[in-house]
Amino acid sequence: MFGRNRGSFSSFQRLCLAMAFINDSLHLDQRLFPPNLCLVPQKKGDAKAEICIMDSESSEENYPDGGLQAWTVIFGSACVNFSTVGYMTAWGAFQEYYENGPLKGTSPSAIAWIGSTQYSLVFFPALLVGRLFDLGHFRYPLMAASVLLVLCTVLIAECTEYWHFLLCQGLGLGITSGIIAGPAASVVAHWFKKRRGTALGLYALGSPLGGTVFPILFRNLHVAVGFKWTLRIIALILTFTLVMANLTLKRRLRPKSDPGGLLNPEQFKSPAYSLYTAAGLVCFLGLYTVSTFINASARSQGIEGELTFYLVSIANAGSVVGRVSVGVVADRFGALTVMIPTTFLAGVLTILWPFVRGPSPLVVVALLYGASSGAFAGLLLAPMMEFGDTSDVGRRTGMFATILAFGALAGPPISGAINRSTGGYTAVGIYAGSAVIVAVVLLVLSRYCILGGWRGKA
């Protein structure tokens, strides 16, 4: 009787029932009790029990949202981003060196596949490592991949053939970076809720910092000490940042008790999640086209000197501003509310970029594009935390990131193919910018599905 009608009892009534039957184990049915009431046996084999009233919010809901340990986790996650995504975004400097050095005679598009492969593989392992994170397997994969990432960097210095570079830099760096980076955002979700936008903005800060530091470092060091010692110095820097990450990253919540499967198809029954995932895929087809080709487009205008190299670093510096500034705003108004206008601006700038002439206007475009695209990247995973339980965030984020990988893999080669077929960058900018704006439309629809209307925080 009680099992069928337990929904009609208030929490107070259930407590009274429990107290009435406390000495009779045959009448105790835990399903009668509210979620925050538990029975604790006094000793093993004793039917008597003590009633404890747990706090209205479980440990999974009491997010620290600050404190030394929580901010230390953010520092570690930023070190992860610096060492993985930030390192990957330095590819333009490697591409230029390879075209005129060890891979001279190999087509630029073939060389570009090394960079495209490594960047896409940052996302592909997310499905597996995200699920492992949910199940509590976090520390050992992080340690092993950190060692292998440093080793692959050292081995790049010894490469001489195209397939050597593809194996060590494309596959090796890509896979190890994916294993390291995959759980980092999930760890952040364990420590922050109300201030999650700020936390993710600081977490994402590592990427543009790496994207600014590594190209400048590579350009200056390979001239001064040679290619091999440049890679060894980079390996030492990565050793330091990855040691910091391994020492500071820590999960807070218990592993998921229900193992489940690698995939959760039920998640795609949520229109908001499906639309958001589609938006990420489409956006990645065009979002990073400007940062990939802005140096080459400047040279095609006849602009020479150091500026053509530093445009990407300028864009990454703008991205630092974008990622940090939007976090606080997102905590106030919602991540999607902030992402929609900033991503739209990135799409417009992508379309305008080929029509901009002269060094100064290109610097302005690079800064504004970096800030607006950085806002998107900095908040990319924030809505993902809200699409379900924190205990399943690894699998949910992993499915999302794995789908994004296809956009990251296909985007630059598509833009490169358009450039080769048209002989310019106008069509490239229109294609890439249009993809970003289509993604904005999908973001708007996802936000509408979350709120059930146009107003509210999401």
CSV table of C-alpha atoms in Angstrom, one decimal:
chain,number,residue,atom,x,y,z
A,1,MET,CA,0.0,0.0,0.0
A,2,PHE,CA,2.7,2.4,1.0
A,3,GLY,CA,4.8,1.6,-2.0
A,4,ARG,CA,2.0,2.5,-4.4
A,5,ASN,CA,0.9,5.6,-2.6
A,6,ARG,CA,4.2,7.0,-1.2
A,7,GLY,CA,3.9,10.0,-3.4
A,8,SER,CA,0.9,11.2,-1.3
A,9,PHE,CA,2.9,11.5,1.9
A,10,SER,CA,4.7,14.7,2.9
A,11,SER,CA,8.3,14.6,4.1
A,12,PHE,CA,7.1,15.1,7.7
A,13,GLN,CA,4.5,12.3,7.4
A,14,ARG,CA,7.2,9.9,6.1
A,15,LEU,CA,9.4,10.8,9.1
A,16,CYS,CA,6.6,10.1,11.5
A,17,LEU,CA,6.0,6.7,9.8
A,18,ALA,CA,9.7,5.8,10.1
A,19,MET,CA,9.7,6.8,13.8
A,20,ALA,CA,6.6,4.7,14.5
A,21,PHE,CA,8.1,1.6,12.9
A,22,ILE,CA,11.7,2.1,14.0
A,23,ASN,CA,11.8,-1.0,16.1
A,24,ASP,CA,10.3,-3.3,13.5
A,25,SER,CA,12.6,-4.0,10.6
A,26,LEU,CA,9.7,-5.7,8.7
A,27,HIS,CA,7.9,-2.5,8.3
A,28,LEU,CA,10.8,-0.3,7.2
A,29,ASP,CA,10.8,0.6,3.5
A,30,GLN,CA,13.5,3.1,2.5
A,31,ARG,CA,11.4,4.1,-0.5
A,32,LEU,CA,8.9,5.8,1.9
A,33,PHE,CA,11.5,8.3,3.0
A,34,PRO,CA,12.5,11.6,1.4
A,35,PRO,CA,15.9,11.7,-0.3
A,36,ASN,CA,17.5,13.5,2.6
A,37,LEU,CA,16.5,11.0,5.3
A,38,CYS,CA,18.5,7.9,5.9
A,39,LEU,CA,18.5,5.0,8.4
A,40,VAL,CA,21.8,4.1,10.0
A,41,PRO,CA,21.9,0.8,11.9
A,42,GLN,CA,23.4,1.1,15.4
A,43,LYS,CA,25.5,-2.0,14.9
A,44,LYS,CA,25.6,-4.9,12.5
A,45,GLY,CA,22.7,-7.2,12.8
A,46,ASP,CA,20.6,-4.8,14.9
A,47,ALA,CA,17.2,-4.0,13.7
A,48,LYS,CA,17.3,-0.7,15.6
A,49,ALA,CA,18.4,2.3,13.7
A,50,GLU,CA,19.1,5.9,14.1
A,51,ILE,CA,17.5,8.4,11.9
A,52,CYS,CA,19.8,11.0,10.3
A,53,ILE,CA,18.6,14.0,8.4
A,54,MET,CA,21.1,14.9,5.7
A,55,ASP,CA,21.6,18.4,4.5
A,56,SER,CA,19.1,19.4,1.9
A,57,GLU,CA,21.9,19.5,-0.6
A,58,SER,CA,24.1,16.5,-1.1
A,59,SER,CA,27.8,16.7,-1.5
A,60,GLU,CA,27.3,16.7,-5.2
A,61,GLU,CA,25.3,20.0,-4.9
A,62,ASN,CA,27.5,21.7,-2.4
A,63,TYR,CA,30.1,23.1,-4.8
A,64,PRO,CA,33.0,25.0,-3.2
A,65,ASP,CA,32.9,27.7,-6.0
A,66,GLY,CA,36.2,29.0,-4.7
A,67,GLY,CA,38.8,28.4,-2.0
A,68,LEU,CA,42.5,27.5,-2.4
A,69,GLN,CA,42.0,23.9,-3.5
A,70,ALA,CA,39.4,24.8,-6.1
A,71,TRP,CA,41.5,27.6,-7.6
A,72,THR,CA,44.5,25.3,-7.6
A,73,VAL,CA,42.5,22.9,-9.7
A,74,ILE,CA,41.9,25.7,-12.1
A,75,PHE,CA,45.6,26.5,-12.3
A,76,GLY,CA,46.3,22.8,-13.1
A,77,SER,CA,43.6,22.7,-15.8
A,78,ALA,CA,45.1,25.9,-17.4
A,79,CYS,CA,48.5,24.2,-17.4
A,80,VAL,CA,46.8,21.3,-19.3
A,81,ASN,CA,45.3,23.6,-21.9
A,82,PHE,CA,48.7,25.4,-22.2
A,83,SER,CA,50.5,22.1,-22.8
A,84,THR,CA,47.9,20.6,-25.2
A,85,VAL,CA,45.6,22.9,-27.2
A,86,GLY,CA,48.0,25.9,-26.8
A,87,TYR,CA,50.9,23.7,-28.1
A,88,MET,CA,48.8,22.5,-31.0
A,89,THR,CA,47.9,26.1,-32.0
A,90,ALA,CA,51.6,26.8,-32.6
A,91,TRP,CA,51.4,24.6,-35.6
A,92,GLY,CA,51.6,27.6,-38.0
A,93,ALA,CA,55.2,28.2,-37.0
A,94,PHE,CA,56.1,24.5,-37.6
A,95,GLN,CA,54.3,24.5,-41.0
A,96,GLU,CA,56.3,27.5,-42.2
A,97,TYR,CA,59.6,25.9,-41.0
A,98,TYR,CA,58.8,22.5,-42.6
A,99,GLU,CA,57.9,24.0,-45.9
A,100,ASN,CA,61.3,25.6,-46.2
A,101,GLY,CA,63.3,23.0,-44.2
A,102,PRO,CA,63.1,19.3,-43.6
A,103,LEU,CA,60.0,18.8,-45.7
A,104,LYS,CA,60.9,21.1,-48.6
A,105,GLY,CA,59.4,19.7,-51.7
A,106,THR,CA,56.3,18.3,-49.9
A,107,SER,CA,53.1,20.1,-50.8
A,108,PRO,CA,51.9,22.6,-48.2
A,109,SER,CA,48.5,20.8,-48.1
A,110,ALA,CA,50.2,17.5,-47.3
A,111,ILE,CA,52.2,19.2,-44.5
A,112,ALA,CA,49.0,20.8,-43.2
A,113,TRP,CA,47.5,17.4,-42.6
A,114,ILE,CA,50.0,16.9,-39.9
A,115,GLY,CA,48.7,19.9,-38.0
A,116,SER,CA,45.0,19.1,-38.8
A,117,THR,CA,45.5,15.5,-37.5
A,118,GLN,CA,47.1,16.5,-34.2
A,119,TYR,CA,44.4,19.2,-33.6
A,120,SER,CA,41.5,16.9,-34.3
A,121,LEU,CA,43.0,14.1,-32.2
A,122,VAL,CA,42.9,16.4,-29.2
A,123,PHE,CA,39.1,15.9,-29.3
A,124,PHE,CA,38.7,12.3,-30.6
A,125,PRO,CA,39.8,10.5,-27.4
A,126,ALA,CA,37.4,12.5,-25.3
A,127,LEU,CA,34.7,9.9,-25.5
A,128,LEU,CA,36.9,7.2,-24.0
A,129,VAL,CA,38.7,9.3,-21.4
A,130,GLY,CA,35.6,11.1,-20.4
A,131,ARG,CA,33.9,7.8,-19.6
A,132,LEU,CA,37.0,6.6,-17.8
A,133,PHE,CA,36.9,9.8,-15.7
A,134,ASP,CA,33.2,9.2,-14.7
A,135,LEU,CA,34.2,5.7,-13.5
A,136,GLY,CA,37.1,7.1,-11.4
A,137,HIS,CA,40.1,6.2,-13.8
A,138,PHE,CA,41.7,9.6,-14.0
A,139,ARG,CA,45.1,9.8,-12.4
A,140,TYR,CA,47.0,7.0,-14.2
A,141,PRO,CA,45.9,7.9,-17.8
A,142,LEU,CA,46.9,11.6,-17.1
A,143,MET,CA,50.4,10.6,-15.8
A,144,ALA,CA,51.1,8.1,-18.7
A,145,ALA,CA,49.9,10.5,-21.4
A,146,SER,CA,52.0,13.4,-19.9
A,147,VAL,CA,55.2,11.3,-20.1
A,148,LEU,CA,54.4,10.3,-23.7
A,149,LEU,CA,53.6,13.8,-24.8
A,150,VAL,CA,57.1,15.0,-23.6
A,151,LEU,CA,58.7,11.9,-25.3
A,152,CYS,CA,56.9,12.6,-28.6
A,153,THR,CA,58.2,16.2,-28.5
A,154,VAL,CA,61.7,15.0,-28.0
A,155,LEU,CA,61.3,12.5,-30.9
A,156,ILE,CA,60.1,15.2,-33.3
A,157,ALA,CA,63.6,16.6,-33.1
A,158,GLU,CA,65.0,13.4,-34.6
A,159,CYS,CA,62.4,13.2,-37.5
A,160,THR,CA,63.6,13.5,-41.1
A,161,GLU,CA,60.9,12.0,-43.3
A,162,TYR,CA,57.2,13.0,-43.7
A,163,TRP,CA,55.9,9.9,-42.1
A,164,HIS,CA,58.1,10.5,-39.1
A,165,PHE,CA,56.5,13.9,-38.5
A,166,LEU,CA,53.0,12.5,-39.1
A,167,LEU,CA,53.6,9.7,-36.6
A,168,CYS,CA,55.3,11.7,-33.8
A,169,GLN,CA,53.7,15.1,-34.2
A,170,GLY,CA,50.4,14.3,-35.9
A,171,LEU,CA,49.4,11.1,-34.2
A,172,GLY,CA,51.6,11.1,-31.1
A,173,LEU,CA,51.0,14.6,-29.9
A,174,GLY,CA,47.4,14.5,-30.9
A,175,ILE,CA,46.4,11.3,-29.0
A,176,THR,CA,48.4,12.1,-25.9
A,177,SER,CA,47.0,15.7,-25.8
A,178,GLY,CA,43.5,14.3,-26.1
A,179,ILE,CA,44.0,11.9,-23.2
A,180,ILE,CA,45.4,14.7,-21.0
A,181,ALA,CA,42.9,17.4,-22.0
A,182,GLY,CA,39.8,15.3,-22.0
A,183,PRO,CA,39.1,15.1,-18.3
A,184,ALA,CA,40.4,18.7,-17.4
A,185,ALA,CA,37.0,20.4,-18.0
A,186,SER,CA,35.2,17.6,-16.2
A,187,VAL,CA,37.4,18.2,-13.1
A,188,VAL,CA,36.4,21.9,-13.2
A,189,ALA,CA,32.7,20.9,-13.1
A,190,HIS,CA,33.3,19.1,-9.8
A,191,TRP,CA,34.4,22.3,-8.1
A,192,PHE,CA,32.4,25.2,-9.5
A,193,LYS,CA,28.7,25.8,-10.3
A,194,LYS,CA,27.7,29.4,-9.7
A,195,ARG,CA,31.0,30.7,-10.8
A,196,ARG,CA,31.5,28.1,-13.5
A,197,GLY,CA,31.8,30.6,-16.3
A,198,THR,CA,34.7,32.4,-14.6
A,199,ALA,CA,36.3,29.1,-13.8
A,200,LEU,CA,36.1,27.8,-17.4
A,201,GLY,CA,37.3,31.1,-18.7
A,202,LEU,CA,40.5,30.8,-16.6
A,203,TYR,CA,40.8,27.2,-17.5
A,204,ALA,CA,40.6,28.1,-21.2
A,205,LEU,CA,43.2,30.8,-20.7
A,206,GLY,CA,46.0,28.3,-21.0
A,207,SER,CA,45.2,27.7,-24.7
A,208,PRO,CA,45.8,31.3,-26.0
A,209,LEU,CA,48.8,31.7,-23.7
A,210,GLY,CA,50.4,28.6,-25.2
A,211,GLY,CA,49.3,29.8,-28.7
A,212,THR,CA,51.1,33.1,-28.0
A,213,VAL,CA,54.3,31.8,-26.3
A,214,PHE,CA,55.1,28.7,-28.4
A,215,PRO,CA,55.2,30.3,-31.9
A,216,ILE,CA,57.4,33.1,-30.7
A,217,LEU,CA,59.6,30.7,-28.8
A,218,PHE,CA,60.0,28.4,-31.8
A,219,ARG,CA,60.7,31.2,-34.3
A,220,ASN,CA,63.4,32.7,-32.2
A,221,LEU,CA,65.0,29.5,-30.8
A,222,HIS,CA,65.3,27.5,-34.0
A,223,VAL,CA,67.4,30.3,-35.5
A,224,ALA,CA,69.6,30.7,-32.3
A,225,VAL,CA,70.1,27.1,-31.2
A,226,GLY,CA,68.7,24.9,-34.1
A,227,PHE,CA,65.6,22.8,-34.5
A,228,LYS,CA,66.7,19.9,-32.3
A,229,TRP,CA,67.5,22.0,-29.2
A,230,THR,CA,64.4,24.1,-29.8
A,231,LEU,CA,62.2,20.9,-29.4
A,232,ARG,CA,64.2,19.8,-26.3
A,233,ILE,CA,63.7,23.2,-24.7
A,234,ILE,CA,59.9,23.0,-25.5
A,235,ALA,CA,59.9,19.5,-23.9
A,236,LEU,CA,61.4,20.9,-20.7
A,237,ILE,CA,58.7,23.6,-20.6
A,238,LEU,CA,56.0,20.9,-21.1
A,239,THR,CA,57.6,18.8,-18.4
A,240,PHE,CA,57.2,21.6,-15.9
A,241,THR,CA,53.6,22.5,-16.8
A,242,LEU,CA,52.5,18.9,-16.9
A,243,VAL,CA,54.0,18.1,-13.6
A,244,MET,CA,52.1,21.1,-12.2
A,245,ALA,CA,48.9,19.7,-13.7
A,246,ASN,CA,49.5,16.2,-12.3
A,247,LEU,CA,50.1,17.6,-8.8
A,248,THR,CA,47.1,19.9,-8.7
A,249,LEU,CA,44.2,18.3,-10.7
A,250,LYS,CA,41.9,16.4,-8.3
A,251,ARG,CA,38.4,15.1,-8.6
A,252,ARG,CA,36.0,15.9,-5.8
A,253,LEU,CA,32.9,13.7,-6.3
A,254,ARG,CA,32.8,10.0,-6.0
A,255,PRO,CA,33.0,8.0,-9.3
A,256,LYS,CA,29.7,7.0,-11.0
A,257,SER,CA,28.3,3.9,-9.3
A,258,ASP,CA,26.4,2.7,-12.4
A,259,PRO,CA,29.0,1.9,-15.1
A,260,GLY,CA,26.7,2.2,-18.1
A,261,GLY,CA,28.1,2.1,-21.6
A,262,LEU,CA,30.6,4.2,-23.5
A,263,LEU,CA,27.8,6.1,-25.2
A,264,ASN,CA,24.6,7.5,-23.8
A,265,PRO,CA,22.2,7.8,-26.8
A,266,GLU,CA,19.4,9.0,-24.5
A,267,GLN,CA,21.3,12.3,-24.2
A,268,PHE,CA,20.5,13.1,-27.9
A,269,LYS,CA,16.8,13.0,-27.1
A,270,SER,CA,17.4,16.4,-25.5
A,271,PRO,CA,16.8,18.9,-28.3
A,272,ALA,CA,18.9,21.5,-26.5
A,273,TYR,CA,21.9,19.1,-26.3
A,274,SER,CA,21.6,17.9,-29.9
A,275,LEU,CA,21.3,21.5,-31.2
A,276,TYR,CA,24.3,22.6,-29.2
A,277,THR,CA,26.4,19.7,-30.4
A,278,ALA,CA,25.4,20.5,-34.0
A,279,ALA,CA,26.3,24.1,-33.4
A,280,GLY,CA,29.8,23.1,-32.2
A,281,LEU,CA,30.4,20.9,-35.2
A,282,VAL,CA,29.4,23.5,-37.7
A,283,CYS,CA,31.3,26.3,-35.9
A,284,PHE,CA,34.5,24.3,-35.9
A,285,LEU,CA,34.2,24.0,-39.7
A,286,GLY,CA,35.0,27.7,-40.0
A,287,LEU,CA,35.9,29.3,-36.7
A,288,TYR,CA,39.7,28.9,-36.9
A,289,THR,CA,40.1,29.6,-40.5
A,290,VAL,CA,41.3,33.2,-39.8
A,291,SER,CA,44.0,32.1,-37.4
A,292,THR,CA,45.1,29.4,-39.9
A,293,PHE,CA,45.4,31.6,-42.9
A,294,ILE,CA,45.8,35.3,-41.7
A,295,ASN,CA,49.6,35.1,-42.0
A,296,ALA,CA,49.4,33.7,-45.6
A,297,SER,CA,46.8,36.3,-46.6
A,298,ALA,CA,49.0,39.1,-45.3
A,299,ARG,CA,51.9,37.8,-47.4
A,300,SER,CA,49.6,37.6,-50.4
A,301,GLN,CA,48.9,41.3,-50.0
A,302,GLY,CA,52.6,42.0,-50.2
A,303,ILE,CA,53.0,42.7,-46.5
A,304,GLU,CA,56.5,41.6,-45.4
A,305,GLY,CA,58.5,41.5,-42.2
A,306,GLU,CA,57.8,40.3,-38.7
A,307,LEU,CA,54.1,41.3,-38.8
A,308,THR,CA,53.1,38.4,-41.0
A,309,PHE,CA,54.4,36.0,-38.4
A,310,TYR,CA,53.1,37.8,-35.3
A,311,LEU,CA,49.5,38.2,-36.5
A,312,VAL,CA,48.6,34.8,-35.1
A,313,SER,CA,50.2,35.7,-31.8
A,314,ILE,CA,48.2,39.0,-31.8
A,315,ALA,CA,45.0,37.0,-32.4
A,316,ASN,CA,45.9,34.7,-29.5
A,317,ALA,CA,46.6,37.7,-27.3
A,318,GLY,CA,43.1,39.0,-28.1
A,319,SER,CA,41.8,35.6,-27.2
A,320,VAL,CA,43.3,35.9,-23.7
A,321,VAL,CA,41.2,39.0,-23.2
A,322,GLY,CA,38.1,37.4,-24.6
A,323,ARG,CA,38.3,34.2,-22.5
A,324,VAL,CA,38.9,36.0,-19.2
A,325,SER,CA,36.4,38.8,-19.6
A,326,VAL,CA,33.4,36.7,-20.6
A,327,GLY,CA,33.5,34.3,-17.7
A,328,VAL,CA,32.2,36.8,-15.2
A,329,VAL,CA,29.6,38.1,-17.6
A,330,ALA,CA,28.5,34.5,-18.3
A,331,ASP,CA,28.0,33.9,-14.5
A,332,ARG,CA,25.6,36.8,-14.5
A,333,PHE,CA,23.6,36.3,-17.7
A,334,GLY,CA,24.4,32.7,-18.8
A,335,ALA,CA,27.0,31.2,-21.1
A,336,LEU,CA,24.8,30.9,-24.2
A,337,THR,CA,23.5,34.4,-23.7
A,338,VAL,CA,27.1,35.6,-24.0
A,339,MET,CA,28.3,33.1,-26.6
A,340,ILE,CA,25.6,34.1,-29.2
A,341,PRO,CA,26.6,37.7,-29.9
A,342,THR,CA,30.4,37.1,-29.5
A,343,THR,CA,30.3,34.2,-31.9
A,344,PHE,CA,28.2,36.2,-34.4
A,345,LEU,CA,30.9,38.9,-34.3
A,346,ALA,CA,33.6,36.2,-35.0
A,347,GLY,CA,31.5,35.1,-38.0
A,348,VAL,CA,31.2,38.6,-39.4
A,349,LEU,CA,34.9,39.3,-38.9
A,350,THR,CA,35.7,36.1,-40.7
A,351,ILE,CA,33.7,37.2,-43.7
A,352,LEU,CA,35.3,40.7,-43.6
A,353,TRP,CA,38.8,39.5,-43.2
A,354,PRO,CA,39.7,38.9,-46.9
A,355,PHE,CA,38.5,42.4,-47.8
A,356,VAL,CA,40.8,44.1,-45.2
A,357,ARG,CA,43.9,45.7,-46.6
A,358,GLY,CA,47.0,47.0,-44.9
A,359,PRO,CA,49.0,46.1,-41.8
A,360,SER,CA,47.0,48.2,-39.2
A,361,PRO,CA,43.6,47.0,-40.3
A,362,LEU,CA,44.8,43.4,-40.2
A,363,VAL,CA,46.1,43.9,-36.6
A,364,VAL,CA,42.6,45.2,-35.6
A,365,VAL,CA,40.9,42.3,-37.2
A,366,ALA,CA,43.3,39.8,-35.6
A,367,LEU,CA,42.6,41.4,-32.1
A,368,LEU,CA,38.8,41.5,-32.4
A,369,TYR,CA,38.7,38.1,-34.0
A,370,GLY,CA,40.8,36.7,-31.2
A,371,ALA,CA,38.7,38.2,-28.5
A,372,SER,CA,35.4,37.1,-30.0
A,373,SER,CA,36.5,33.6,-31.0
A,374,GLY,CA,38.2,33.3,-27.6
A,375,ALA,CA,34.8,34.0,-25.9
A,376,PHE,CA,33.3,31.1,-27.8
A,377,ALA,CA,36.2,28.7,-26.9
A,378,GLY,CA,36.3,29.8,-23.3
A,379,LEU,CA,32.6,29.1,-22.7
A,380,LEU,CA,32.3,26.2,-25.0
A,381,LEU,CA,32.0,23.6,-22.3
A,382,ALA,CA,30.0,25.6,-19.8
A,383,PRO,CA,26.5,24.7,-21.2
A,384,MET,CA,27.6,21.1,-21.4
A,385,MET,CA,27.8,21.0,-17.6
A,386,GLU,CA,24.1,21.9,-17.4
A,387,PHE,CA,22.7,19.2,-19.7
A,388,GLY,CA,22.7,16.5,-17.0
A,389,ASP,CA,24.1,15.2,-13.8
A,390,THR,CA,27.7,16.1,-12.8
A,391,SER,CA,28.4,12.3,-12.3
A,392,ASP,CA,27.9,11.8,-16.1
A,393,VAL,CA,29.7,14.9,-17.3
A,394,GLY,CA,32.7,13.0,-18.6
A,395,ARG,CA,30.6,10.9,-21.0
A,396,ARG,CA,28.4,13.8,-22.0
A,397,THR,CA,31.3,16.0,-22.7
A,398,GLY,CA,33.2,13.2,-24.4
A,399,MET,CA,30.4,12.6,-27.0
A,400,PHE,CA,30.3,16.3,-27.7
A,401,ALA,CA,34.1,16.7,-28.1
A,402,THR,CA,34.3,13.6,-30.3
A,403,ILE,CA,31.8,15.0,-32.7
A,404,LEU,CA,33.6,18.4,-32.7
A,405,ALA,CA,36.7,16.6,-33.8
A,406,PHE,CA,35.2,16.0,-37.2
A,407,GLY,CA,34.8,19.7,-37.7
A,408,ALA,CA,38.3,20.4,-36.5
A,409,LEU,CA,39.7,17.8,-38.9
A,410,ALA,CA,37.7,18.9,-41.9
A,411,GLY,CA,37.7,22.6,-41.5
A,412,PRO,CA,41.2,23.7,-42.4
A,413,PRO,CA,41.5,21.3,-45.4
A,414,ILE,CA,38.2,22.5,-46.8
A,415,SER,CA,39.3,26.2,-46.5
A,416,GLY,CA,42.7,25.2,-48.1
A,417,ALA,CA,40.9,23.5,-51.0
A,418,ILE,CA,38.7,26.6,-51.6
A,419,ASN,CA,41.8,28.8,-51.5
A,420,ARG,CA,43.6,26.6,-54.1
A,421,SER,CA,40.6,26.4,-56.4
A,422,THR,CA,39.9,30.1,-56.3
A,423,GLY,CA,43.4,31.5,-55.9
A,424,GLY,CA,42.4,33.9,-53.2
A,425,TYR,CA,40.8,34.2,-49.7
A,426,THR,CA,37.5,35.9,-50.5
A,427,ALA,CA,35.6,32.6,-50.9
A,428,VAL,CA,37.4,31.1,-48.0
A,429,GLY,CA,36.2,33.9,-45.7
A,430,ILE,CA,32.6,33.7,-47.0
A,431,TYR,CA,32.5,30.0,-46.5
A,432,ALA,CA,34.0,30.0,-43.0
A,433,GLY,CA,32.1,33.0,-41.8
A,434,SER,CA,28.8,31.6,-43.1
A,435,ALA,CA,29.5,28.3,-41.2
A,436,VAL,CA,30.0,30.3,-38.0
A,437,ILE,CA,26.8,32.3,-38.4
A,438,VAL,CA,24.8,29.1,-39.1
A,439,ALA,CA,26.3,27.8,-35.8
A,440,VAL,CA,25.0,30.9,-34.1
A,441,VAL,CA,21.5,30.2,-35.3
A,442,LEU,CA,21.8,26.7,-33.8
A,443,LEU,CA,23.0,28.2,-30.5
A,444,VAL,CA,19.9,30.5,-30.4
A,445,LEU,CA,17.6,27.5,-31.0
A,446,SER,CA,19.4,25.5,-28.3
A,447,ARG,CA,19.0,28.3,-25.8
A,448,TYR,CA,15.3,28.5,-26.7
A,449,CYS,CA,14.9,24.8,-26.0
A,450,ILE,CA,16.6,25.1,-22.6
A,451,LEU,CA,14.5,28.1,-21.4
A,452,GLY,CA,11.2,27.2,-23.2
A,453,GLY,CA,11.2,30.8,-24.5
A,454,TRP,CA,13.4,33.8,-25.2
A,455,ARG,CA,13.9,35.2,-21.8
A,456,GLY,CA,15.9,33.9,-18.9
A,457,LYS,CA,19.5,32.9,-18.0
A,458,ALA,CA,21.1,30.1,-20.0
